[in-house]
mmCIF file of C-alpha atoms in Angstrom:
data_model
loop_
_atom_site.group_PDB
_atom_site.id
_atom_site.type_symbol
_atom_site.label_atom_id
_atom_site.label_comp_id
_atom_site.label_asym_id
_atom_site.label_seq_id
_atom_site.Cartn_x
_atom_site.Cartn_y
_atom_site.Cartn_z
ATOM 1 C CA MET G 1 -22.714 10.973 -53.854
ATOM 2 C CA THR G 2 -19.951 8.416 -55.209
ATOM 3 C CA VAL G 3 -16.267 8.296 -55.152
ATOM 4 C CA ASN G 4 -16.244 8.896 -58.717
ATOM 5 C CA ASN G 5 -18.035 12.129 -57.843
ATOM 6 C CA PHE G 6 -15.386 13.089 -55.707
ATOM 7 C CA ILE G 7 -12.693 12.189 -58.280
ATOM 8 C CA GLU G 8 -14.379 14.644 -60.945
ATOM 9 C CA ALA G 9 -14.728 17.501 -58.478
ATOM 10 C CA ILE G 10 -10.971 17.252 -57.477
ATOM 11 C CA ALA G 11 -10.008 17.000 -61.201
ATOM 12 C CA SER G 12 -12.306 19.948 -62.221
ATOM 13 C CA LYS G 13 -10.839 22.102 -59.318
ATOM 14 C CA LEU G 14 -7.103 21.068 -60.390
ATOM 15 C CA ALA G 15 -8.053 22.006 -64.322
ATOM 16 C CA GLU G 16 -9.477 25.187 -62.954
ATOM 17 C CA LEU G 17 -6.427 26.253 -60.850
ATOM 18 C CA TRP G 18 -3.896 25.078 -63.588
ATOM 19 C CA PRO G 19 -5.930 24.953 -67.036
ATOM 20 C CA ASP G 20 -2.527 24.173 -68.989
ATOM 21 C CA ARG G 21 -1.916 20.938 -67.229
ATOM 22 C CA LYS G 22 -3.605 17.719 -67.690
ATOM 23 C CA VAL G 23 -5.346 15.572 -64.875
ATOM 24 C CA PHE G 24 -5.014 11.682 -65.090
ATOM 25 C CA VAL G 25 -7.510 9.707 -63.041
ATOM 26 C CA ASP G 26 -7.385 5.987 -64.500
ATOM 27 C CA GLU G 27 -3.522 5.444 -64.916
ATOM 28 C CA ILE G 28 -0.469 7.405 -65.003
ATOM 29 C CA PRO G 29 1.086 7.356 -68.284
ATOM 30 C CA LYS G 30 4.807 7.596 -68.949
ATOM 31 C CA ASP G 31 4.762 11.241 -70.387
ATOM 32 C CA ALA G 32 2.894 12.667 -66.992
ATOM 33 C CA ASP G 33 5.452 15.397 -66.514
ATOM 34 C CA GLY G 34 3.973 18.401 -65.799
ATOM 35 C CA ASN G 35 0.620 16.952 -64.900
ATOM 36 C CA PHE G 36 -1.619 15.726 -62.322
ATOM 37 C CA PHE G 37 -3.001 12.225 -61.132
ATOM 38 C CA VAL G 38 -5.841 11.851 -58.664
ATOM 39 C CA GLY G 39 -6.168 8.672 -56.597
ATOM 40 C CA VAL G 40 -8.173 7.085 -54.031
ATOM 41 C CA ILE G 41 -6.019 5.742 -51.235
ATOM 42 C CA GLU G 42 -8.723 4.401 -48.914
ATOM 43 C CA THR G 43 -12.592 4.538 -48.327
ATOM 44 C CA SER G 44 -14.650 3.183 -45.351
ATOM 45 C CA GLN G 45 -18.319 3.311 -44.395
ATOM 46 C CA GLU G 46 -19.690 3.189 -40.823
ATOM 47 C CA LYS G 47 -23.424 2.172 -39.931
ATOM 48 C CA LYS G 48 -25.142 4.543 -37.582
ATOM 49 C CA LEU G 49 -28.723 4.835 -36.393
ATOM 50 C CA ASP G 50 -31.375 3.367 -38.619
ATOM 51 C CA ARG G 51 -30.501 4.311 -42.231
ATOM 52 C CA ARG G 52 -27.781 6.868 -41.227
ATOM 53 C CA ARG G 53 -24.162 6.262 -42.429
ATOM 54 C CA THR G 54 -21.074 7.896 -42.287
ATOM 55 C CA ARG G 55 -18.285 7.579 -45.179
ATOM 56 C CA SER G 56 -14.712 8.270 -45.192
ATOM 57 C CA CYS G 57 -12.569 8.840 -48.144
ATOM 58 C CA GLN G 58 -8.834 9.454 -48.473
ATOM 59 C CA PHE G 59 -7.520 11.117 -51.730
ATOM 60 C CA GLU G 60 -3.990 11.965 -53.233
ATOM 61 C CA VAL G 61 -2.993 14.510 -55.876
ATOM 62 C CA LEU G 62 0.107 13.557 -57.389
ATOM 63 C CA TYR G 63 2.036 16.259 -59.471
ATOM 64 C CA PHE G 64 4.806 15.050 -61.556
ATOM 65 C CA LEU G 65 7.511 17.794 -61.998
ATOM 66 C CA LYS G 66 8.748 18.757 -65.276
ATOM 67 C CA ILE G 67 12.427 18.972 -65.642
ATOM 68 C CA ASP G 68 12.611 22.811 -66.579
ATOM 69 C CA ASP G 69 9.289 23.570 -64.908
ATOM 70 C CA ASN G 70 9.348 26.575 -62.494
ATOM 71 C CA MET G 71 6.395 25.711 -60.199
ATOM 72 C CA ALA G 72 8.245 25.135 -56.785
ATOM 73 C CA PHE G 73 7.011 23.058 -54.220
ATOM 74 C CA ASN G 74 6.528 25.715 -51.747
ATOM 75 C CA ASP G 75 4.341 27.627 -54.240
ATOM 76 C CA TRP G 76 2.356 24.508 -55.141
ATOM 77 C CA VAL G 77 1.770 23.259 -51.704
ATOM 78 C CA GLU G 78 0.383 26.716 -50.552
ATOM 79 C CA SER G 79 -2.004 26.867 -53.363
ATOM 80 C CA MET G 80 -3.087 23.047 -52.612
ATOM 81 C CA TYR G 81 -3.743 24.065 -49.092
ATOM 82 C CA ASP G 82 -5.709 27.158 -49.937
ATOM 83 C CA ASN G 83 -7.871 25.615 -52.288
ATOM 84 C CA PHE G 84 -8.695 22.233 -50.970
ATOM 85 C CA GLU G 85 -10.111 23.267 -47.632
ATOM 86 C CA ALA G 86 -13.450 22.380 -49.038
ATOM 87 C CA LEU G 87 -14.928 20.540 -52.335
ATOM 88 C CA ASP G 88 -18.165 21.177 -54.310
ATOM 89 C CA VAL G 89 -19.233 17.756 -55.305
ATOM 90 C CA ASP G 90 -22.206 16.936 -57.661
ATOM 91 C CA ASP G 91 -24.976 14.601 -55.739
ATOM 92 C CA SER G 92 -27.517 13.504 -57.964
ATOM 93 C CA GLU G 93 -29.948 13.469 -55.236
ATOM 94 C CA THR G 94 -29.283 17.227 -53.840
ATOM 95 C CA GLY G 95 -27.268 19.026 -56.373
ATOM 96 C CA THR G 96 -24.121 20.196 -55.383
ATOM 97 C CA ARG G 97 -22.786 19.496 -51.955
ATOM 98 C CA ARG G 98 -19.877 21.244 -50.148
ATOM 99 C CA ILE G 99 -17.803 18.785 -48.226
ATOM 100 C CA ALA G 100 -15.259 20.098 -45.719
ATOM 101 C CA LEU G 101 -11.655 18.405 -46.093
ATOM 102 C CA SER G 102 -9.504 17.472 -43.389
ATOM 103 C CA GLY G 103 -6.024 15.858 -42.644
ATOM 104 C CA GLN G 104 -4.368 17.675 -45.608
ATOM 105 C CA THR G 105 -0.537 16.625 -46.078
ATOM 106 C CA ALA G 106 2.145 17.453 -48.395
ATOM 107 C CA ARG G 107 5.376 15.896 -49.383
ATOM 108 C CA LYS G 108 8.020 15.956 -51.866
ATOM 109 C CA ASP G 109 9.828 12.886 -53.403
ATOM 110 C CA GLU G 110 13.198 12.853 -54.404
ATOM 111 C CA THR G 111 12.352 11.637 -57.942
ATOM 112 C CA GLY G 112 10.414 15.013 -58.657
ATOM 113 C CA VAL G 113 6.833 13.688 -57.567
ATOM 114 C CA PHE G 114 4.687 15.985 -55.119
ATOM 115 C CA GLN G 115 2.266 14.438 -53.301
ATOM 116 C CA PHE G 116 -1.122 16.077 -51.522
ATOM 117 C CA VAL G 117 -3.177 13.877 -49.321
ATOM 118 C CA PHE G 118 -6.499 14.797 -47.707
ATOM 119 C CA ASP G 119 -9.475 13.227 -46.052
ATOM 120 C CA ALA G 120 -13.147 13.855 -47.244
ATOM 121 C CA ASN G 121 -15.672 12.699 -44.319
ATOM 122 C CA PHE G 122 -19.557 13.014 -44.887
ATOM 123 C CA ASN G 123 -22.730 11.678 -43.551
ATOM 124 C CA PHE G 124 -25.951 10.606 -45.502
ATOM 125 C CA VAL G 125 -29.220 8.816 -45.175
ATOM 126 C CA LEU G 126 -29.926 5.674 -47.359
ATOM 127 C CA ALA G 127 -33.098 5.832 -49.118
ATOM 128 C CA PRO G 128 -36.098 4.139 -47.588
ATOM 129 C CA GLU G 129 -36.953 0.722 -48.752
ATOM 130 C CA MET G 130 -39.812 0.578 -51.263
ATOM 131 C CA ILE G 131 -42.640 -1.015 -49.373
ATOM 132 C CA ASP G 132 -45.716 -2.285 -51.356
ATOM 133 C CA PRO G 133 -48.498 0.305 -50.910
ATOM 134 C CA MET G 134 -51.829 -0.746 -49.806
ATOM 135 C CA GLU G 135 -53.540 -0.008 -53.172
ATOM 136 C CA ASN G 136 -55.424 -3.353 -53.610
ATOM 137 C CA LEU G 137 -56.846 -3.505 -49.783
ATOM 138 C CA ASP G 138 -59.872 -5.737 -49.736
ATOM 139 C CA GLN G 139 -62.511 -4.023 -47.553
ATOM 140 C CA LYS G 140 -65.674 -5.517 -46.641
ATOM 141 C CA GLU G 141 -68.283 -2.868 -45.404
ATOM 142 C CA GLU G 142 -71.155 -4.024 -43.346
ATOM 143 C CA LEU G 143 -74.229 -2.193 -41.936
ATOM 144 C CA LYS G 144 -75.337 -3.582 -38.450
#
């Protein structure tokens, strides 16, 4: 499961909730009013026992308020809190995996930007190292 898988899952959920709005992930264009931007704030990974790892990712969703847009901050943030409790993320190894989200916070900027921040923490196990199998083992058989 990669950070890009998370961004795709977030963008997909936003598009599902607000199909008439665009979701930007690479850069914020100058005509972004009325649309969303999904970004990564911070990621970290911690080594646990053997091949086990814990990864933490912090994401932000920005909504750029349109001048005559009737979507109020309180309605938007309620919808974000309700729909971003968990996230179904595509994992190439196991299919889709549901990740519980935490640390949800929202703030409104005086310039008309709504920001929603949340954390995704999950555990995983690294694939074992490929060890050369003993296919060509030389055996010597003797009868005594």
